[in-house]
XYZ file of C-alpha atoms in Angstrom:
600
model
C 144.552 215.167 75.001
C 147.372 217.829 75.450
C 147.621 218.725 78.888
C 147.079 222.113 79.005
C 148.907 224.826 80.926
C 148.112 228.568 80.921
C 151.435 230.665 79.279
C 151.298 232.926 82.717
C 155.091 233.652 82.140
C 154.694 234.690 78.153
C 150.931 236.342 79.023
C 152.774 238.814 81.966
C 155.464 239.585 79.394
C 153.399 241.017 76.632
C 151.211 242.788 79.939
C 153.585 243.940 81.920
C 157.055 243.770 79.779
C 155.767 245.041 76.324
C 152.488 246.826 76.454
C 153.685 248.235 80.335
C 150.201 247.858 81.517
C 150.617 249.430 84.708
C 151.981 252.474 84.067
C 149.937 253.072 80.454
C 146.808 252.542 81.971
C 147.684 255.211 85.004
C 147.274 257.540 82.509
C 143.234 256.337 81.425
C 140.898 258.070 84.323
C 138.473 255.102 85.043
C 141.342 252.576 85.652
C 143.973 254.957 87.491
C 142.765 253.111 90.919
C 141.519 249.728 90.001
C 144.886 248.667 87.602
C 147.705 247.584 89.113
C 150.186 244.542 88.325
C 149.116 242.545 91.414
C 145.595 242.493 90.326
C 146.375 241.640 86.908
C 148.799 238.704 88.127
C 145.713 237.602 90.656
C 143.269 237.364 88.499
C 145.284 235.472 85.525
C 146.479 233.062 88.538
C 142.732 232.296 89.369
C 141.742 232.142 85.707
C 144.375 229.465 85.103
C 143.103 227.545 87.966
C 139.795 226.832 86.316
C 140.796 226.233 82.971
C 143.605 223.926 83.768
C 141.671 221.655 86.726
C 138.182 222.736 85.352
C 137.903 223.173 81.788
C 140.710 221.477 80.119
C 139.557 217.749 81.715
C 136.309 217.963 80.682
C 137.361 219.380 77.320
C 138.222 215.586 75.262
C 134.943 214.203 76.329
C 133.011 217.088 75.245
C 133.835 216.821 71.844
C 132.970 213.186 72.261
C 129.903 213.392 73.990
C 128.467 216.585 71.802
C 125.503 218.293 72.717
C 121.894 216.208 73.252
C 118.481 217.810 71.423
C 115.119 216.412 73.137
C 112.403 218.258 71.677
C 113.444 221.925 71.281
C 115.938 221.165 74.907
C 119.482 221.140 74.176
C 121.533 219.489 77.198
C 125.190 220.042 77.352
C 128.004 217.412 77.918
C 128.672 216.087 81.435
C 130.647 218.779 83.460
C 130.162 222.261 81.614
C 126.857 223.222 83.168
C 129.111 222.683 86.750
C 131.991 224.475 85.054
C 130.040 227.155 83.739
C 128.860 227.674 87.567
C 131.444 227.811 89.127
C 132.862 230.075 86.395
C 130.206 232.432 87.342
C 130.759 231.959 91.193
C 134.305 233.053 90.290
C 132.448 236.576 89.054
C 134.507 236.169 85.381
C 131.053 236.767 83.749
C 131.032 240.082 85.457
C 134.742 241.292 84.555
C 134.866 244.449 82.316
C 130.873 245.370 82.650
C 129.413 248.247 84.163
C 129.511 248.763 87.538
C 126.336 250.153 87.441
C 124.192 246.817 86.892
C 126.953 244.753 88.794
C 129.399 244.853 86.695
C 133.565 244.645 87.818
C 134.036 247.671 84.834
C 138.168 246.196 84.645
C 140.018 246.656 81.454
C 139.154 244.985 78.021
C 142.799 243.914 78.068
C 142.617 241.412 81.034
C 139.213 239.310 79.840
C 140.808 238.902 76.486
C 143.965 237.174 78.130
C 141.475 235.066 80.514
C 139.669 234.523 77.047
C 142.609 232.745 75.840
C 143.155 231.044 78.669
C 139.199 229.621 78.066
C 140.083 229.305 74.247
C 142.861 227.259 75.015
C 141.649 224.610 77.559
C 137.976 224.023 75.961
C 137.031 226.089 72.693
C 133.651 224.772 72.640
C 132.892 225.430 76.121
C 134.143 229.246 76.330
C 132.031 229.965 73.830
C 128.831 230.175 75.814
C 129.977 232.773 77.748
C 131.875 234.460 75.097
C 128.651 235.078 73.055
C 127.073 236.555 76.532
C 129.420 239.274 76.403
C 128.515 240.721 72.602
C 125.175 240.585 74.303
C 126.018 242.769 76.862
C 128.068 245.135 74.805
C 125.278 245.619 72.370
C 122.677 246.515 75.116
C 125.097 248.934 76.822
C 125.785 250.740 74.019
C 122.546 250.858 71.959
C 119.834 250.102 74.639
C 117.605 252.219 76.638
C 117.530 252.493 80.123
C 114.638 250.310 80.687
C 115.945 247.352 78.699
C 119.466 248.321 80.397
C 117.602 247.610 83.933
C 115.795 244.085 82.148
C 118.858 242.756 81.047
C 121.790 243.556 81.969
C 122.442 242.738 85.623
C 121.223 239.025 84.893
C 123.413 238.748 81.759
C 126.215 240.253 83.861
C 125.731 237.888 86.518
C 125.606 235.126 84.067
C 122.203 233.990 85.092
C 121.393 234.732 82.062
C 123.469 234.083 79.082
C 123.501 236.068 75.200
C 123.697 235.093 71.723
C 123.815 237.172 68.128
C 121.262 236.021 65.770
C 122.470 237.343 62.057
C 122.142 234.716 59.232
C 120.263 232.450 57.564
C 120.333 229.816 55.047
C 120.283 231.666 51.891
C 122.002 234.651 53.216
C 125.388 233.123 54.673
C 127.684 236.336 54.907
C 125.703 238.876 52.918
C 122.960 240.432 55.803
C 121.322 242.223 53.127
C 119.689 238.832 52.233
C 118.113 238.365 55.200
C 113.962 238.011 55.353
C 113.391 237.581 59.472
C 109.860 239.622 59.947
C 109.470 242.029 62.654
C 105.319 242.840 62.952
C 104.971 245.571 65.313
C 102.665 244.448 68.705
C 99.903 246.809 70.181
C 102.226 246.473 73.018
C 105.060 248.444 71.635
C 106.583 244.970 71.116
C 107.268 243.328 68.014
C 106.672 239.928 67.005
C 109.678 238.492 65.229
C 109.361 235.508 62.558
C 111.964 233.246 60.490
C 114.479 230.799 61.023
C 118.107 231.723 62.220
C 121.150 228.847 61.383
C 124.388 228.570 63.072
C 123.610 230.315 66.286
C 126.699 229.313 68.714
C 125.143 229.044 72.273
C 121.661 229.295 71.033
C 120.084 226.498 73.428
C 121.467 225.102 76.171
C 120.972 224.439 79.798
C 123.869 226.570 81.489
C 121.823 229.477 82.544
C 117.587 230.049 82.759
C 117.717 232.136 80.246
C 118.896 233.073 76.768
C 118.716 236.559 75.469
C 119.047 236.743 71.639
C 120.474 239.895 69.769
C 118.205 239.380 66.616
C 118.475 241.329 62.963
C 114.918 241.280 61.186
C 113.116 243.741 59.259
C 110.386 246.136 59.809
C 107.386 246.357 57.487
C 108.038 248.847 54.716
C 111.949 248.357 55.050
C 114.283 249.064 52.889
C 115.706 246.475 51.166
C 119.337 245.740 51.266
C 121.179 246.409 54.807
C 119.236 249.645 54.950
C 116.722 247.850 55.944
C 117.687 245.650 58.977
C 116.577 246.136 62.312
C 118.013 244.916 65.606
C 115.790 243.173 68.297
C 116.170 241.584 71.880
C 114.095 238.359 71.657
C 114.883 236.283 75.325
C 113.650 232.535 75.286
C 111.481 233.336 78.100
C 109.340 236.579 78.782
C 109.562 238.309 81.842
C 106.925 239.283 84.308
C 106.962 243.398 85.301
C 109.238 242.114 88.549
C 112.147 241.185 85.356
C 111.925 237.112 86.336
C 111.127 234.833 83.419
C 107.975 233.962 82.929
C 106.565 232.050 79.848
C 108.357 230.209 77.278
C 109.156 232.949 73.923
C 108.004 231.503 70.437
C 111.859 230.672 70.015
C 112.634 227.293 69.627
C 115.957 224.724 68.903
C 114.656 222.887 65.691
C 118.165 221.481 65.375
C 121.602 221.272 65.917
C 124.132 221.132 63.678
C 126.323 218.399 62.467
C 129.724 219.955 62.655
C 133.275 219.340 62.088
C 134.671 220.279 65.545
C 133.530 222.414 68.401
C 131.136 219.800 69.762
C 130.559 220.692 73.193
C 129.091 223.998 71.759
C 125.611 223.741 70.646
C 124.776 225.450 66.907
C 121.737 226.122 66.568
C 119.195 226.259 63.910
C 116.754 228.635 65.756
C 113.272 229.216 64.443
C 111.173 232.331 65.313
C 107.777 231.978 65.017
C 105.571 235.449 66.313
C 108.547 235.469 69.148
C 107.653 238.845 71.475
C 111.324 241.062 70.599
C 112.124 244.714 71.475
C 113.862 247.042 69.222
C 117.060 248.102 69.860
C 118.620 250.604 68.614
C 117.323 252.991 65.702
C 115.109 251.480 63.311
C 116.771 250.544 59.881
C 119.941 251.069 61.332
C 120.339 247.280 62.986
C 123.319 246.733 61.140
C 125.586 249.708 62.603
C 124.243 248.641 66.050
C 125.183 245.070 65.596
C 128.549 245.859 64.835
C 129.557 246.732 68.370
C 129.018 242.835 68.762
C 130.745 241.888 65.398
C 133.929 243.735 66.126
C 133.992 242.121 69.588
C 132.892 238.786 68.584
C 136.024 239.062 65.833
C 138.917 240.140 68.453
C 137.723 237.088 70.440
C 137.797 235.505 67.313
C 141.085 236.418 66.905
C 141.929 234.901 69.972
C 140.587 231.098 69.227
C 143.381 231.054 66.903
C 146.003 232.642 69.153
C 144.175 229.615 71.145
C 144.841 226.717 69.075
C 148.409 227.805 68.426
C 149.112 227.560 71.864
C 147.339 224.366 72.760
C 148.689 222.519 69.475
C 152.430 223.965 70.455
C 152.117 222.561 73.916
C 151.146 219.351 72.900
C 153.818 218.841 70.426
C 156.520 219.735 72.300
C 155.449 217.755 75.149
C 155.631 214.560 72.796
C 158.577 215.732 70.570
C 160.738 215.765 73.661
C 159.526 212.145 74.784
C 158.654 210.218 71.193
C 161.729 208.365 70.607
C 162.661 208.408 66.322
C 166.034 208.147 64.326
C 169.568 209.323 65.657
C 170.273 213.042 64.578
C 171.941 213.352 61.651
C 175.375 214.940 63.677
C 175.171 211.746 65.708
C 173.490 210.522 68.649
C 172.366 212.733 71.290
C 170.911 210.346 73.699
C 173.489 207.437 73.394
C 171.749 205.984 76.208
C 168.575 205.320 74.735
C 167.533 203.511 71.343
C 166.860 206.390 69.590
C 166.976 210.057 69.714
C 163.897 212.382 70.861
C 162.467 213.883 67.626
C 162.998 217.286 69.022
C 166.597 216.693 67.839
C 165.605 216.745 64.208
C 165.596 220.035 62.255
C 162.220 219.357 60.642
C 160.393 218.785 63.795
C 162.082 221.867 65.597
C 161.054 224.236 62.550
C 156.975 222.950 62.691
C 157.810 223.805 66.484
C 159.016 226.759 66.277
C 157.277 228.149 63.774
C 153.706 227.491 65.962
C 156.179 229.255 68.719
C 156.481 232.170 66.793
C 152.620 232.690 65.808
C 151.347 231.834 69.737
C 153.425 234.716 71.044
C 153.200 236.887 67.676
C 149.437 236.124 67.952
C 149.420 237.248 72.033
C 150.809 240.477 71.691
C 148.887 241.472 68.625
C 145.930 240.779 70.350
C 146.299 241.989 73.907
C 147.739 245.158 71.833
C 144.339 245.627 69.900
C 142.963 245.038 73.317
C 144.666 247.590 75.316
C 143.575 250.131 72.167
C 139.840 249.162 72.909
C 140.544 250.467 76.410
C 141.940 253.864 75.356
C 139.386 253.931 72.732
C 136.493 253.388 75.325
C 137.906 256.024 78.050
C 140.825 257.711 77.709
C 139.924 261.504 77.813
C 142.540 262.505 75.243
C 140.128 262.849 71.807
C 143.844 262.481 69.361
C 144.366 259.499 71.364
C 141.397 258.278 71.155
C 140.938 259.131 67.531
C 144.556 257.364 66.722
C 143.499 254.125 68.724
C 140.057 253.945 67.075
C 142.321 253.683 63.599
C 144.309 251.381 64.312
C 141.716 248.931 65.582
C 139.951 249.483 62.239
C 142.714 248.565 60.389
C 144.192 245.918 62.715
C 140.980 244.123 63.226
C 140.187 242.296 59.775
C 144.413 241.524 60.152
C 144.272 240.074 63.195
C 140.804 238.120 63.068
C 141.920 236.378 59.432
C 145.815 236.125 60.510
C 145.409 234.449 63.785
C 142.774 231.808 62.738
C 144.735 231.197 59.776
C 148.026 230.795 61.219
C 146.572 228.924 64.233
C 144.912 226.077 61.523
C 148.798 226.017 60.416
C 150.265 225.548 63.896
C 147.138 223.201 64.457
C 148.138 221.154 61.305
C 151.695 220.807 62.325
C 151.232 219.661 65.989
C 149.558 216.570 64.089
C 152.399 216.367 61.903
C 154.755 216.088 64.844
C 152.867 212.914 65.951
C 152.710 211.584 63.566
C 150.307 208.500 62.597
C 149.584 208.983 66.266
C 148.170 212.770 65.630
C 145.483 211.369 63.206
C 144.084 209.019 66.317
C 141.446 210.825 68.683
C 143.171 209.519 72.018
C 145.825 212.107 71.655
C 143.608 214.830 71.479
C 145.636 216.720 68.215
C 143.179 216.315 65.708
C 140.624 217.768 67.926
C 142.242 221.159 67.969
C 142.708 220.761 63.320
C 138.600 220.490 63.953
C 137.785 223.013 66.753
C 139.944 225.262 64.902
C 138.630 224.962 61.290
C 135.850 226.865 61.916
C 137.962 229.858 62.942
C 138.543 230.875 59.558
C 134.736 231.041 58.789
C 132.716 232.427 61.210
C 132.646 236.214 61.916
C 133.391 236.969 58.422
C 135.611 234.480 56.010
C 139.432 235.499 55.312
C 138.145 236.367 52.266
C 135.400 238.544 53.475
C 138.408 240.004 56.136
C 140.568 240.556 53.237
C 138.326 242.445 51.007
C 137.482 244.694 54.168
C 141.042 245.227 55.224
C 142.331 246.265 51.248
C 138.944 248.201 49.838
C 137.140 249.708 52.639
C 140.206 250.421 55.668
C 142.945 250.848 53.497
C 141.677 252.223 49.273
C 138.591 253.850 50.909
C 140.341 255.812 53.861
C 143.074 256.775 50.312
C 145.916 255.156 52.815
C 145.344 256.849 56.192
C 144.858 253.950 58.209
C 147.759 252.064 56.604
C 149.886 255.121 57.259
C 148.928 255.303 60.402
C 150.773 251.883 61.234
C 153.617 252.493 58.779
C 154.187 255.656 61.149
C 154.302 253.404 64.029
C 156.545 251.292 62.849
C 158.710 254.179 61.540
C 158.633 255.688 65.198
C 159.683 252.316 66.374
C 162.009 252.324 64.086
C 163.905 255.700 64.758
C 163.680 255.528 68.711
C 166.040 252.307 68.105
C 167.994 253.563 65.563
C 171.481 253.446 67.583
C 170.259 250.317 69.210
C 172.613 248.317 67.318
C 171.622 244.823 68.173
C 168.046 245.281 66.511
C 169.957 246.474 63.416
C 169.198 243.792 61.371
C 165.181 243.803 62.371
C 165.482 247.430 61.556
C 166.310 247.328 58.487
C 164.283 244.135 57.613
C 161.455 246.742 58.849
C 162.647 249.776 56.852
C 162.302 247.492 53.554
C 158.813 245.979 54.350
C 157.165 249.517 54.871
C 158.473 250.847 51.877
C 157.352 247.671 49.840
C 154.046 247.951 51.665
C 153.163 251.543 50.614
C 154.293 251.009 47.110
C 152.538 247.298 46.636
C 149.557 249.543 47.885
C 149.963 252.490 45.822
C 150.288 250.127 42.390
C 147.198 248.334 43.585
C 145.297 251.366 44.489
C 146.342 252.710 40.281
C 145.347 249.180 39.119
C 142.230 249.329 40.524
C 140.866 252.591 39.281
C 141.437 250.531 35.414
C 139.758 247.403 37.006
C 137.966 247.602 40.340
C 138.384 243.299 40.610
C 142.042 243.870 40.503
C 141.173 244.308 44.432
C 139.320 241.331 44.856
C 141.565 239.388 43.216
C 144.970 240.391 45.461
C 143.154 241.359 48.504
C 144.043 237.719 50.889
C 147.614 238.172 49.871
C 147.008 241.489 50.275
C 145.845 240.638 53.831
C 148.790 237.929 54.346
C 151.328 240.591 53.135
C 150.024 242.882 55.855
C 150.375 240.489 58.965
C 153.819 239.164 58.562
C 154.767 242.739 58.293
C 152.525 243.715 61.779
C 153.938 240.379 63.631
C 157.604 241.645 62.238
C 156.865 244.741 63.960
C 155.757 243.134 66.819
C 158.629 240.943 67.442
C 161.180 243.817 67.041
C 159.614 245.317 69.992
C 159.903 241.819 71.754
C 163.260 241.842 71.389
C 164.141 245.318 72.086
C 162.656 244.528 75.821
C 164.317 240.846 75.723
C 167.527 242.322 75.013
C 166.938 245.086 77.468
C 166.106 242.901 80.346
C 169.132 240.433 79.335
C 171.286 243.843 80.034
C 170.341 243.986 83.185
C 170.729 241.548 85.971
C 167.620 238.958 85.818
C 167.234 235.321 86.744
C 164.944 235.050 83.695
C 167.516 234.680 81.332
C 166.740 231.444 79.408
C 162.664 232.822 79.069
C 164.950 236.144 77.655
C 166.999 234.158 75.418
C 164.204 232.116 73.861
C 162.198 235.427 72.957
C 165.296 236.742 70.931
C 165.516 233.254 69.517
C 161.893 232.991 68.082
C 162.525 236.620 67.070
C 165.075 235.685 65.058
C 163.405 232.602 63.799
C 160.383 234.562 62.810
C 162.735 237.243 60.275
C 165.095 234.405 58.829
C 162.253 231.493 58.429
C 159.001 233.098 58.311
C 158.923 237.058 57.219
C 160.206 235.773 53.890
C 157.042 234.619 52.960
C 155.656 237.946 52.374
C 157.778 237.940 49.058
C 155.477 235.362 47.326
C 152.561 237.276 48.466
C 153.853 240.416 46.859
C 154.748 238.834 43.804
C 151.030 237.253 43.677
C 150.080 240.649 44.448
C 152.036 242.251 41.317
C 150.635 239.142 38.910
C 147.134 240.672 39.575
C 143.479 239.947 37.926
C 143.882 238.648 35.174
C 144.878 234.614 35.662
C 142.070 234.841 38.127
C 139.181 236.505 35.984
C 140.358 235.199 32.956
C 138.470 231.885 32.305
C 134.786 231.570 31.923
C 132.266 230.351 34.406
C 131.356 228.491 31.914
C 134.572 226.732 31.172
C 135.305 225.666 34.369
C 135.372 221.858 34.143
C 134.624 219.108 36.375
């Protein structure tokens, strides 16, 4: 298994270097005396601890072991119930919650870059408490103050852990579908029936209890998403004093068979009469439950910023050791009977390119992080309003982009070993499994896609596009005499001008032929994140080339961020030609044969 090591050097660059943590968030009220770069670098340092001499070892023989199912009792691989412990002892559960019910109420910004820390030493087991924190968002935000004072401090302690409970067999993405029964109780209760499939976390025996965010629908319901309500179903009840009490009609019929993430237990979850509270407005389950989704799809986002890492550090650790060929300009290593592999242009490209999306991938997400923070208290409404934009239209980009580009960098650390990625010893197809799934859950590519093109970008008639081409532009012109960003300038010039007008055709086509958006919306998508990462990596370098102006004894780290820069615009940012010119072919090679017709 790749040994891993936290990025603490490339994580306090984006922080500190790029996004200038410290001084931006002096200017948000509720972190002006809590933020500083000390505590970020303290709490990163302890967070590395524990995933690299806590999670990571135990991280091969969970997927090996899986979880165990005994009669509705799920049972998780040897060490995570200790790890999850001391995880909690550590007070990580607690991080960015309220103060109020015990909560540490620090930025959004730093648990996403312990999050990838989690992500990257054991996927499976950061889920469990990964899932607890959608649970906690959802009751602070939609709950009332009694089921505030119930939950909350518990879930925030991680004695008690969360989980979202959306679909079900039939229904798969489309929540209009589902059929879960809420009867109302005499109690003011409600007693929730139907079976629930792929619930992440949904049994286990980390924590005493589970507390399940769960959409059903009331009598008399409209049908369609109008119709869904959200409920808080634990899988025990509590007594008046809040302590568990009975065991909830909720039980584990199964788990599922999976492809990868086998320390995590999916569920198949049945509800039969369980006792569930209403949270929320009634009907309106759906808008409530997306304060979980969009948080559940930045951490999303981050599994794949995840696996790029993990798959980049194992491959380079064996491409500078596996012994292959001579280099084609002669032998580097006369000494030795053959060269290291790392010497051979094809290797270093599958290297560098899963270079390029890990730190792409980081600042893209601790960037939509630190706009969740301004979002969620800055007191300047324009700002706010401005930040709130950009995460809608950044979101579906970054949750599709960085699962998709970290099953690429996933597929070429096994191509770097070789015969010897495809054995399970080595740990590398592990992360091609674990990181599959990615790409699914939280809403397909596809499903990403379609929400990025028709509803943020055709629906909003090109605001929320704008409002990132105007970012760029302003990044742009504040560089402008900068002359060593030249080039990346006016590779960024060309790409938001071909970005408004592939937009604008698409946006005429469409009017004629409303599946003309279907039809180009994942290159649509694909388009749209090279051009964000390009973006991204011109700022990189900008502040690598500023720091290698002044005097630093960080000049190789420097060096290497200008190179993968440059790597990035000459051997990646090109592909966003095919996707244009997929984009221009539109509809009609892709509606044009029959259901019918197709053959098998």
């Amino acid at each position: 298994m790749p040994l891993y090591k936290a990025p603490l050097r490339d994580m306090q660059f984006v922080l500190h270097e790029m996004l200038q943590t410290e001084e931006n968030y002096q200017k948000l009220p509720k972190y002006q005396e809590t933020v500083s770069r000390e505590l970020i670098n303290q709490y990163l340092d302890v967070a590395a601890d524990f995933c690299e001499n806590e999670l990571a070892p135990i991280n091969q023989n969970g997927d090996q072991e899986g979880c165990h199912l005994n009669q509705g009792v799920v049972t998780t691989p040897a060490g995570f119930k200790q790890a999850y412990h001391k995880y909690t002892e550590l007070g990580f559960t607690s991080l960015t919650a309220d103060p109020e019910y015990g909560g540490q109420g620090l930025p959004t910004l730093l648990r996403i870059a312990i999050s990838e820390m989690l992500c990257g030493s054991n996927w499976a087991w950061a889920m469990y408490p990964g899932l607890s924190h959608g649970a906690m968002r959802t009751i602070e935000h939609h709950g009332t103050t009694v089921q505030k004072q119930q939950f909350l401090s518990k879930l925030i302690s991680g004695v008690w852990t969360g989980t979202m409970c959306l679909t079900e067999s039939h229904a798969g993405s489309d929540l209009g579908l589902i059929r879960t029964k809420a009867e109302p109780n005499p109690d003011g209760s409600y007693a929730i029936t139907g079976e629930k499939i792929f619930i992440s976390a949904g049994e286990h025996d980390l924590s005493e209890n589970i507390i399940h965010i769960v959409l059903a629908r009331l009598p008399q319901a409209p049908a369609g998403t109008k119709g869904i309500s959200l409920f808080i179903v634990p899988k025990y009840n509590l007594n008046d004093a809040g302590d568990c009490q009975d065991r909830n009609k909720v039980i584990c019929s199964a788990i599922e068979h999976k492809m990868g993430i086998h320390g995590n237990a999916t569920c198949v979850l049945n509800f039969d009469g369980a006792k569930g509270y209403l949270i929320g407005p009634e009907n309106r389950g759906l808008n409530c439950m997306f304060t979980f989704m969009n948080t559940a799809r930045i951490g999303t986002a981050v599994q794949g910023l995840a696996a790029s890492e993990i798959s980049f550090q194992g491959a380079l650790s064996y491409a500078k050791e596996r012994l292959a060929m001579r280099a084609l300009s002669g032998a580097k290593y006369p000494d030795k009977n053959a060269d290291p592999i790392i010497v051979h242009p094809a290797v270093r490209s599958m290297l560098m390119t899963q270079k390029a999306f890990s730190e792409g991938g980081r600042a893209l997400a601790y960037f939509l992080a630190q706009h969740v923070d301004i979002v969620e208290t800055s007191n300047d409404p324009e700002q706010q309003k401005i930040s709130d934009e950009l995460l809608a239209f950044l979101t579906p980009i970054a949750k599709a982009f960085l699962t998709e580009s970290g099953n690429e960098a996933a597929k070429h650390g096994v191509q770097i070993f070789g015969g010897h990625g495809f054995i399970v010893e080595h740990g590398m197809e592990q992360i091609v499994r674990d990181a599959r799934i990615s790409t699914l859950y939280e809403g397909t590519t596809e499903i990403q896609s379609l929400d990025l093109l028709a509803r943020k970008v055709l629906k909003s008639e090109g605001k929320l596009l704008k409002n990132m081409t105007d970012l760029i532009e302003q990044f742009i012109t504040a560089n402008q005499s900068n002359v060593v960003l030249a080039a990346y300038l006016e590779k960024l010039t060309e790409l938001k001008q071909q970005w408004l007008s592939i937009t604008d055709n698409v946006a005429k086509k469409a009017q004629q032929n409303p599946e003309e958006i279907g039809a180009v919306s994942v290159d649509y998508l694909y388009f749209s994140s090279y051009v964000v990462f390009a973006y991204l990596w011109a700022r990189m370098a900008q502040v690598a080339h500023e720091k290698l102006s002044q005097a630093t004894q960080d000049e190789k780290f420097y060096q290497a961020k200008l190179t993968t820069a440059k790597f990035f615009f000459q051997k990646l940012l090109h592909r966003t030609q095919s996707h244009a010119a997929a984009i221009a072919s539109g509809a009609e090679a892709v509606m044009e044969l029959e259901q019918d017709d197709f053959a098998f």
